[in-house]
Structures are given as structure tokens and as C-alpha cells.
Amino acid sequence: METKDYEHGTVPKSERKHWISIAAVWIAIGIDLSGAFLGVELAAGMDFWPAIGATLVGSVLLGLLAMACAYVGAATGLTTAMVSRAVFGKIGGAVLALAMSISLIGWFAVQAGFFGSNAQVAMLELTGIDWPVAVFTVLGGILMLLTALWGYRSISRLSTLAVPLLLILLIVGIVVAFATRGSEALTADTAAVYSFGGAVSLVMGIFVLGVVSAPDMARWAKTPKQAMAAGFFGFLFGNSIIIIVAVILSKLLNETELMTMFFVLGLGGFAVIVLILAQWTTNTTNAYSAAISFSSISKRFSRRTLTIIGGVIGIIVAVLGAADWFINFISAIGIVIAPFGGVYIANFFANRKHTRFEHHSDVPRITVLPVIAWLLGIATALMTTQTSDGLGFGLFSLTLIPALDGLLVAFVAALAFEVFVRRRAQRAVSIDGIEI
């Protein structure tokens, strides 16, 4: 079994990948059942065109953010966890790595839960057998966990197989739906549940964890420019395709389960195979990145061991009903994780020539100002998120997109702190070793 993923070092030039293969991984990750669930939620809580507009705006913003995050990963060769160590210090980086790992395991649990519910529908439709959701959740979680043990290479191979099949299924599904149901249902009025900005924030929240952890994959790119191309197209299309398809099919068919929609369209058998591949690819990556983050905290356990531990925890949480908290979960991720991306992007571009972004560099135990910038971003996102759109207080608005609010405030604060530190250092005068 090949397990060398260079989680504590740089990926050799000879093993770097073309941007298309990396983009395919992110597209395959994005086309999953959680995206379909969000599409159904938006279809039930917004008119058609606002839902499509929110999806496109959120996905473009994710693509632009992914370009910056992927550049950091490719330029430094560091995993996301190691980048956080360089920015926040040893202790601060460990805290961020732990937060990332917990979020990824939670995401693994949510995805496994979606897989279980849709697999149950497929089994019932195909055989008439009604097994408990928990059975499919456990089996699916184990399947996804096994692939994660092989690391990036197996994820890339699986994505190469899954992406073309996914695109074929989605295109055929849309064509058949329009041919059999027409388009009148798309223009029907829908009682507004989500604001436009809140919907954009949810669209970003569903994949922002993948964006912020983009260095884990981007470090495999041949060049930073290729990593940026992979990031933009991978997250733009990976995030938007399944949500848009789910919005359209949910409006036309008036159904809430993606698997049920494809059975209604007569595509159930093909959909079972393809959607299993989609969920397999997505959750394999969650388990892989969670283990990568944990491994940066301590080298005592190997990535494979941590993958197994995290995966087992995720499966247990999934069986306990993690998918039932889906909207609040992605709202929390957008609030907590997006500002982290803003901080490390600002810190990297302000210090791109600093030795802190080199492997085995000496970093302080904790760097306080970046942590403060991150907390300011979290506080901002909490205060600008409307209670109807997720977790938050709705005290005021900035861009109308809470996840973006938090990211931008954290980015600006981190840059301001860097300017403050540099000016202070320039004004400091050392006389006989005493700084004044």
C-alpha cells in the first residue's frame, strides 16, 4: 500500500500533478449529496432565479478565494495545518489544526448520513427491502474510509472515474426532467425563507472548508499558477453544478431526495452507481484532510492511524444523526473557518519571503495578533448572520454575505496588524542590546 503523502514535508517535483487532475478532484468533491440537499433547501425557501443567482455568486467567490488558498499551498509546499502553524505559532497552529480536524470529521459524519439515507431509498426502490439508514451509513463510511488510507493518489484516480459519469448523469437528468415536466414549475412563487445574502453564505459555507484546506491538494500542483487554475475552476464548477441541478429538479419534480428524483425520471439504476462514486470521493477527502491536520499536531501517530481513528468517530457521529443538523453545521463552518482563510492569505502575502513558511523553520509558541484577527472575523460573521439563515445574531450587515464578512474583516485585520508590527520594528532602536 502506497502511503507516502509527505504530510510533514514538500511533495517532490517529480510527483507534482497537472492542474486538470487536481481540478477534477475538487469537482468530484463538490458534486455530492450535501450539495443536493442544500439545493433542495434553497428551492423550498427561495424563488428559482434568486436561488440560482445566490449559487453562482457564492461559487464564484469560492473560486476566487480558492485561487489565493491554492497559491499558498503550491508556493510553500505546506499542508493547511503546517500553514496555520507558520501563521499562528506552534500552539496557535495546533488549535487551528484541531478546529479544522473536528470540522472535517463533522463533515465526514454529515456526508455519511446523507449517503445512508439515499442508499436506503435506492435499496427500497430496486429491491423492495427496507433496511435501517444506520446500516448504509456504516457501510458507506467504511468504504470511504478505506480509500482515504491510500492518500491523494487514490482520491485522484477515483475522481478521474467519477467526474465524467457525474456530469453525464446530471445533464441527462435535467434534459429528461424538462422533456417530461416542462418548465412552468420554475416560475412558481415560493415563500421566502432565506435572504439572498444568507443563501450566498450557505453556498459558500458548504465548501469553504474545502477552500481553506486547499493547500492539502494544491501542494501537488506543478506550479502555483496551475494550482490557482485548478482552484478556481474546481471550486466554481464543483460547488455550483450539483446545487443548480438539485434546485431545478426539486422545483420540477417537487421531491426532496435526490435519489428519489432520479428514480422518478427512470435513471435510478445509473444514479445509484454514480452518486455512490460522488459521495465516496467527497468523504474520502474529508477523512484524508482531517488526518493530515491531526498529524501536524503530533507525529506520534501515522496519517493512516489517524485516518482510521477519525473515520470511526465520524461514522459513530453519523449514526447518531449528524445530518439532521446540516444547515446549522454549514453555517458554523462559514462563520469559524472562512476567517481563518482570510488570516493566512494576508499573512502569507505580507511575509511570503519570510523563513516561517519554510519547512523545519523555527516558529514561536503562539503568534497573538493573527489569532486576534481570526477571532474578529468570527465575531463579525456571527453578528452579520441573520437568525433565519443559520447561527448568528443579525445585528448589522456589511456585504450581506456573512461568511464573506468574516473573511474580509479577518483579512484586513491581519494586514493591519502586519503593518503595525513592521512600523514598530522600524522605529525600534537598539543601543547596547537594549531595544527602545
Coordinates of C-alpha atoms in Angstrom, one line a residue:
M1 CA 0.0 0.0 0.0
E2 CA 1.4 3.4 -1.0
T3 CA 1.1 5.8 1.9
K4 CA 3.8 8.4 1.3
D5 CA 1.8 11.7 1.2
Y6 CA 4.6 14.0 2.5
E7 CA 2.4 15.4 5.3
H8 CA 5.5 16.7 7.1
G9 CA 7.4 17.7 4.1
T10 CA 7.1 19.0 0.5
V11 CA 5.9 17.0 -2.4
P12 CA 8.8 16.2 -4.8
K13 CA 8.8 18.0 -8.2
S14 CA 8.8 14.6 -9.9
E15 CA 5.4 13.7 -8.3
R16 CA 3.6 17.0 -9.0
K17 CA 0.3 16.8 -11.0
H18 CA -1.2 18.8 -13.9
W19 CA -3.9 21.3 -12.8
I20 CA -6.7 19.4 -14.6
S21 CA -6.3 16.3 -12.5
I22 CA -6.3 18.5 -9.3
A23 CA -9.4 20.4 -10.5
A24 CA -11.1 17.1 -11.2
V25 CA -10.6 16.1 -7.6
W26 CA -12.2 19.3 -6.4
I27 CA -15.1 19.0 -8.9
A28 CA -15.7 15.4 -7.7
I29 CA -15.6 16.5 -4.1
G30 CA -18.1 19.3 -4.8
I31 CA -20.7 17.2 -6.6
D32 CA -22.1 15.4 -3.6
L33 CA -25.3 14.7 -1.7
S34 CA -24.8 17.6 0.7
G35 CA -24.8 20.0 -2.3
A36 CA -28.0 18.3 -3.5
F37 CA -29.6 18.7 0.0
L38 CA -28.7 22.4 0.0
G39 CA -30.2 22.8 -3.5
V40 CA -33.4 21.3 -2.3
E41 CA -33.4 23.7 0.8
L42 CA -32.9 26.7 -1.5
A43 CA -35.6 25.5 -3.9
A44 CA -38.1 25.3 -1.0
G45 CA -37.1 28.6 0.5
M46 CA -36.5 30.9 -2.5
D47 CA -37.8 31.7 -5.9
F48 CA -35.9 30.0 -8.8
W49 CA -33.8 32.8 -10.1
P50 CA -32.7 34.2 -6.8
A51 CA -31.7 30.6 -5.8
I52 CA -29.6 30.2 -9.0
G53 CA -28.1 33.7 -8.5
A54 CA -27.1 33.0 -4.9
T55 CA -25.5 29.7 -6.0
L56 CA -23.5 31.4 -8.8
V57 CA -22.3 34.3 -6.7
G58 CA -21.3 32.1 -3.8
S59 CA -19.5 29.7 -6.1
V60 CA -17.6 32.5 -7.9
L61 CA -16.5 33.9 -4.6
L62 CA -15.3 30.4 -3.5
G63 CA -13.4 30.1 -6.8
L64 CA -11.6 33.4 -6.2
L65 CA -10.8 32.5 -2.6
A66 CA -9.6 29.1 -3.7
M67 CA -7.1 30.7 -6.1
A68 CA -5.4 32.5 -3.2
C69 CA -5.5 29.5 -0.9
A70 CA -4.2 27.2 -3.6
Y71 CA -1.4 29.6 -4.4
V72 CA -0.3 29.5 -0.8
G73 CA -0.2 25.7 -0.8
A74 CA 1.7 25.4 -4.1
A75 CA 4.1 28.1 -3.3
T76 CA 5.0 26.8 0.1
G77 CA 4.5 23.1 -0.4
L78 CA 2.9 23.1 3.1
T79 CA -0.3 21.4 4.2
T80 CA -3.0 23.6 5.6
A81 CA -2.1 22.5 9.1
M82 CA 1.5 23.4 8.5
V83 CA 0.5 26.8 7.1
S84 CA -1.6 27.5 10.2
R85 CA 1.5 26.6 12.3
A86 CA 3.6 29.1 10.4
V87 CA 1.0 31.8 10.8
F88 CA -0.3 31.2 14.4
G89 CA 2.7 29.6 16.0
K90 CA 3.1 26.1 17.4
I91 CA 0.2 26.3 19.9
G92 CA -2.0 28.6 17.8
G93 CA -1.4 26.3 14.8
A94 CA -2.3 23.2 16.8
V95 CA -5.6 24.9 17.9
L96 CA -6.4 25.7 14.3
A97 CA -5.4 22.3 13.1
L98 CA -7.7 20.8 15.8
A99 CA -10.6 23.0 14.7
M100 CA -10.0 22.0 11.1
S101 CA -9.9 18.3 12.0
I102 CA -13.0 18.4 14.1
S103 CA -14.9 20.3 11.3
L104 CA -13.7 17.8 8.7
I105 CA -14.8 14.8 10.9
G106 CA -18.1 16.5 11.4
W107 CA -18.4 17.0 7.6
F108 CA -17.5 13.3 7.2
A109 CA -20.3 12.4 9.6
V110 CA -22.9 14.6 7.8
Q111 CA -21.9 13.2 4.4
A112 CA -22.0 9.6 5.6
G113 CA -25.5 10.3 6.9
F114 CA -26.7 11.7 3.6
F115 CA -25.2 8.6 1.9
G116 CA -27.1 6.3 4.3
S117 CA -30.4 8.0 3.7
N118 CA -30.1 8.0 -0.1
A119 CA -28.7 4.4 -0.2
Q120 CA -31.7 3.3 1.7
V121 CA -34.0 4.9 -0.9
A122 CA -32.1 3.2 -3.6
M123 CA -32.3 -0.3 -1.9
L124 CA -36.0 0.2 -1.4
E125 CA -36.7 1.2 -5.0
L126 CA -34.5 -1.5 -6.5
T127 CA -35.3 -4.5 -4.3
G128 CA -38.2 -3.6 -2.0
I129 CA -36.0 -4.2 1.0
D130 CA -36.2 -1.5 3.7
W131 CA -33.1 -1.7 5.8
P132 CA -32.3 0.9 8.5
V133 CA -30.4 4.0 7.4
A134 CA -27.7 3.2 10.0
V135 CA -26.7 0.1 8.1
F136 CA -26.0 2.0 4.9
T137 CA -24.4 4.8 6.9
V138 CA -21.9 2.5 8.5
L139 CA -21.1 0.5 5.2
G140 CA -20.7 3.8 3.3
G141 CA -18.5 5.3 5.9
I142 CA -16.2 2.2 5.9
L143 CA -16.0 2.3 2.1
M144 CA -15.0 5.9 2.1
L145 CA -12.5 5.4 5.0
L146 CA -10.7 2.6 3.2
T147 CA -9.9 4.8 0.2
A148 CA -8.6 7.6 2.4
L149 CA -5.9 5.2 3.7
W150 CA -4.2 5.3 0.3
G151 CA -4.0 9.1 0.3
Y152 CA -4.1 11.6 -2.6
R153 CA -3.2 9.2 -5.4
S154 CA -6.2 7.0 -4.8
I155 CA -8.5 10.1 -4.5
S156 CA -7.2 11.4 -7.8
R157 CA -7.8 8.1 -9.6
L158 CA -11.3 7.8 -8.1
S159 CA -12.1 11.4 -9.2
T160 CA -10.9 10.6 -12.8
L161 CA -13.5 7.9 -12.9
A162 CA -16.3 9.7 -11.1
V163 CA -16.4 13.2 -12.8
P164 CA -17.3 12.2 -16.3
L165 CA -20.1 9.9 -15.1
L166 CA -21.4 12.5 -12.7
L167 CA -21.6 15.1 -15.5
I168 CA -23.4 12.7 -17.8
L169 CA -26.0 11.8 -15.1
L170 CA -26.7 15.4 -14.2
I171 CA -27.0 16.5 -17.8
V172 CA -29.3 13.6 -18.8
G173 CA -31.4 14.2 -15.6
I174 CA -32.0 17.8 -16.5
V175 CA -32.9 17.0 -20.1
V176 CA -35.3 14.3 -19.1
A177 CA -36.9 16.5 -16.4
F178 CA -37.6 19.3 -18.9
A179 CA -38.8 16.9 -21.5
T180 CA -41.3 15.2 -19.2
R181 CA -42.3 18.0 -16.9
G182 CA -41.8 21.2 -18.8
S183 CA -40.6 24.4 -17.2
E184 CA -43.7 26.0 -15.7
A185 CA -42.9 25.0 -12.1
L186 CA -39.7 27.0 -12.2
T187 CA -41.6 30.3 -12.3
A188 CA -44.0 29.4 -9.4
D189 CA -43.8 31.8 -6.4
T190 CA -42.0 30.4 -3.3
A191 CA -42.4 31.8 0.3
A192 CA -39.0 33.3 1.1
V193 CA -37.2 31.5 3.9
Y194 CA -33.6 32.7 3.2
S195 CA -32.3 36.1 2.3
F196 CA -30.1 36.4 -0.8
G197 CA -27.0 37.2 1.2
G198 CA -27.8 34.4 3.7
A199 CA -28.2 31.9 0.8
V200 CA -24.9 33.0 -0.7
S201 CA -23.3 32.5 2.7
L202 CA -24.7 29.0 2.9
V203 CA -23.5 28.2 -0.6
M204 CA -20.0 29.3 0.5
G205 CA -20.3 27.5 3.8
I206 CA -20.9 24.2 2.2
F207 CA -17.5 24.2 0.5
V208 CA -15.5 26.8 2.3
L209 CA -13.8 24.2 4.5
G210 CA -12.5 22.6 1.3
V211 CA -11.3 26.0 0.1
V212 CA -9.4 26.8 3.3
S213 CA -7.9 23.3 3.3
A214 CA -7.0 23.7 -0.4
P215 CA -3.2 23.6 0.3
D216 CA -3.6 19.9 1.1
M217 CA -4.3 19.2 -2.6
A218 CA -2.7 22.3 -4.2
R219 CA 0.8 21.4 -2.9
W220 CA 0.7 18.6 -5.5
A221 CA 0.4 21.1 -8.4
K222 CA 3.3 21.6 -10.8
T223 CA 3.3 25.4 -10.4
P224 CA 1.4 28.0 -8.3
K225 CA -0.3 29.2 -11.4
Q226 CA -1.6 25.7 -12.2
A227 CA -2.8 25.4 -8.6
M228 CA -4.7 28.7 -9.0
A229 CA -6.4 27.5 -12.2
A230 CA -7.3 24.2 -10.5
G231 CA -8.7 26.0 -7.5
F232 CA -10.9 28.5 -9.5
F233 CA -12.4 26.0 -11.9
G234 CA -12.5 23.1 -9.4
F235 CA -14.4 25.1 -6.8
L236 CA -16.6 27.1 -9.2
F237 CA -17.9 24.1 -11.0
G238 CA -17.6 21.6 -8.2
N239 CA -19.7 23.8 -5.9
S240 CA -22.3 25.1 -8.3
I241 CA -23.2 22.2 -10.6
I242 CA -25.0 19.9 -8.1
I243 CA -26.7 22.8 -6.3
I244 CA -28.2 24.1 -9.5
V245 CA -29.2 20.7 -10.7
A246 CA -30.9 20.0 -7.3
V247 CA -32.7 23.3 -7.4
I248 CA -34.1 22.6 -10.9
L249 CA -35.1 19.0 -10.3
S250 CA -36.6 19.9 -6.9
K251 CA -38.7 22.6 -8.5
L252 CA -39.8 20.5 -11.4
L253 CA -40.4 17.2 -9.6
N254 CA -41.5 18.6 -6.2
E255 CA -39.3 16.0 -4.4
T256 CA -36.8 16.3 -1.6
E257 CA -34.5 13.3 -2.0
L258 CA -32.1 13.4 -5.0
M259 CA -32.1 9.6 -5.4
T260 CA -35.9 9.6 -5.5
M261 CA -35.8 12.3 -8.2
F262 CA -33.6 10.1 -10.5
F263 CA -35.9 7.1 -9.9
V264 CA -38.9 9.2 -10.9
L265 CA -37.0 10.2 -14.1
G266 CA -36.2 6.5 -14.8
L267 CA -32.5 6.9 -14.2
G268 CA -32.4 5.2 -10.8
G269 CA -30.0 2.4 -11.6
F270 CA -27.4 4.6 -13.1
A271 CA -27.8 7.2 -10.4
V272 CA -27.1 4.7 -7.7
I273 CA -23.7 3.9 -9.1
V274 CA -22.7 7.4 -9.9
L275 CA -23.9 9.0 -6.7
I276 CA -22.1 6.4 -4.6
L277 CA -18.9 7.3 -6.5
A278 CA -19.6 11.0 -5.9
Q279 CA -20.1 10.6 -2.1
W280 CA -17.2 8.2 -2.0
T281 CA -14.8 10.8 -3.5
T282 CA -16.1 13.6 -1.3
N283 CA -15.9 11.8 2.1
T284 CA -12.6 10.2 1.3
T285 CA -11.2 13.6 1.0
N286 CA -12.7 14.7 4.3
A287 CA -11.1 11.8 6.1
Y288 CA -7.8 12.4 4.4
S289 CA -7.6 16.1 5.2
A290 CA -8.7 15.5 8.8
A291 CA -5.9 13.1 9.3
I292 CA -3.4 15.5 7.6
S293 CA -4.5 18.2 10.1
F294 CA -4.2 15.9 13.1
S295 CA -0.8 14.7 12.0
S296 CA 0.6 18.3 12.3
I297 CA -0.3 18.4 16.0
S298 CA 1.8 15.3 16.9
K299 CA 4.0 12.9 14.9
R300 CA 3.3 10.2 17.4
F301 CA 0.7 8.6 15.2
S302 CA 0.9 8.0 11.4
R303 CA -1.6 9.5 9.0
R304 CA -3.1 6.1 8.4
T305 CA -3.7 5.5 12.1
L306 CA -5.3 9.0 12.4
T307 CA -7.4 8.4 9.4
I308 CA -8.9 5.2 10.9
I309 CA -9.5 6.9 14.3
G310 CA -11.1 10.0 12.7
G311 CA -13.2 7.9 10.4
V312 CA -14.5 5.7 13.1
I313 CA -15.5 8.7 15.2
G314 CA -17.2 10.2 12.1
I315 CA -19.2 7.1 11.5
I316 CA -20.4 7.0 15.1
V317 CA -21.5 10.6 14.9
A318 CA -23.2 10.0 11.6
V319 CA -25.3 7.1 13.0
L320 CA -26.3 9.4 15.9
G321 CA -27.9 11.8 13.3
A322 CA -25.3 14.4 12.3
A323 CA -27.2 15.1 9.0
D324 CA -30.2 16.4 10.9
W325 CA -28.1 19.5 11.9
F326 CA -26.9 20.2 8.3
I327 CA -27.9 23.9 8.0
N328 CA -26.6 24.9 11.4
F329 CA -23.4 22.9 10.7
I330 CA -22.5 24.6 7.4
S331 CA -23.5 28.0 8.9
A332 CA -21.0 27.3 11.8
I333 CA -18.3 26.3 9.3
G334 CA -18.7 29.5 7.3
I335 CA -18.5 31.6 10.5
V336 CA -15.5 29.9 12.0
I337 CA -13.4 28.6 9.1
A338 CA -13.7 31.3 6.5
P339 CA -12.0 34.0 8.6
F340 CA -9.1 31.6 9.1
G341 CA -8.5 31.6 5.3
G342 CA -8.5 35.4 5.3
V343 CA -5.8 35.5 8.0
Y344 CA -3.4 33.0 6.4
I345 CA -3.8 34.6 3.0
A346 CA -3.0 38.0 4.4
N347 CA -0.1 36.7 6.4
F348 CA 1.4 34.8 3.6
F349 CA 1.4 37.6 1.0
A350 CA 2.7 40.0 3.7
N351 CA 5.5 37.6 4.6
R352 CA 6.0 35.4 1.5
K353 CA 9.8 35.7 1.7
H354 CA 9.9 35.0 5.4
T355 CA 11.5 31.8 6.6
R356 CA 8.4 31.0 8.7
F357 CA 6.9 29.4 5.5
E358 CA 9.9 27.1 5.0
H359 CA 9.9 23.5 6.3
H360 CA 11.6 22.9 9.6
S361 CA 11.6 26.7 10.3
D362 CA 11.5 27.8 13.9
V363 CA 8.2 29.4 14.8
P364 CA 7.1 31.0 18.2
R365 CA 4.8 29.1 20.5
I366 CA 1.9 31.4 19.7
T367 CA 1.5 34.5 17.5
V368 CA -1.2 36.6 19.1
L369 CA -2.2 39.1 16.5
P370 CA -3.2 36.6 13.8
V371 CA -5.3 34.8 16.4
I372 CA -7.0 38.1 17.3
A373 CA -7.7 38.8 13.6
W374 CA -9.3 35.3 13.3
L375 CA -11.5 36.0 16.4
L376 CA -12.5 39.4 15.0
G377 CA -13.6 37.7 11.8
I378 CA -15.6 35.1 13.7
A379 CA -17.3 37.8 15.8
T380 CA -18.2 39.8 12.7
A381 CA -19.7 36.8 10.9
L382 CA -21.8 35.9 14.0
M383 CA -23.1 39.5 14.2
T384 CA -24.0 39.7 10.5
T385 CA -25.7 36.3 10.2
Q386 CA -29.4 36.6 10.4
T387 CA -31.1 34.1 12.7
S388 CA -33.2 32.8 9.8
D389 CA -30.1 32.0 7.8
G390 CA -28.2 30.0 10.4
L391 CA -26.2 30.6 13.6
G392 CA -25.9 34.3 14.4
F393 CA -27.4 37.4 15.9
G394 CA -28.3 39.6 12.8
L395 CA -27.1 42.8 14.5
F396 CA -26.0 44.6 11.3
S397 CA -24.9 43.9 7.7
L398 CA -21.7 44.6 5.6
T399 CA -21.6 42.7 2.3
L400 CA -24.9 40.9 3.0
I401 CA -22.8 37.6 2.9
P402 CA -21.8 36.7 6.5
A403 CA -19.1 34.2 5.6
L404 CA -17.5 36.8 3.3
D405 CA -17.9 39.5 6.0
G406 CA -15.9 37.4 8.4
L407 CA -13.2 36.5 5.9
L408 CA -12.7 40.2 4.8
V409 CA -12.6 41.5 8.4
A410 CA -10.1 38.9 9.3
F411 CA -8.0 39.6 6.2
V412 CA -8.0 43.4 6.7
A413 CA -7.2 43.0 10.5
A414 CA -4.4 40.6 9.7
L415 CA -2.9 43.0 7.2
A416 CA -3.3 45.9 9.6
F417 CA -1.5 44.0 12.3
E418 CA 1.4 43.2 9.9
V419 CA 1.7 46.9 9.1
F420 CA 1.7 47.8 12.8
V421 CA 4.3 45.2 13.6
R422 CA 6.6 46.3 10.8
R423 CA 6.3 50.0 11.7
R424 CA 7.0 49.3 15.3
A425 CA 10.1 47.3 14.3
Q426 CA 11.3 50.1 12.1
R427 CA 11.0 52.6 14.9
A428 CA 12.8 50.4 17.4
V429 CA 16.4 51.5 18.0
S430 CA 18.8 49.1 19.7
I431 CA 21.5 50.6 21.9
D432 CA 23.9 48.1 23.5
G433 CA 21.4 45.4 23.0
I434 CA 18.6 47.3 24.7
E435 CA 15.5 47.9 22.4
I436 CA 13.9 51.3 22.9

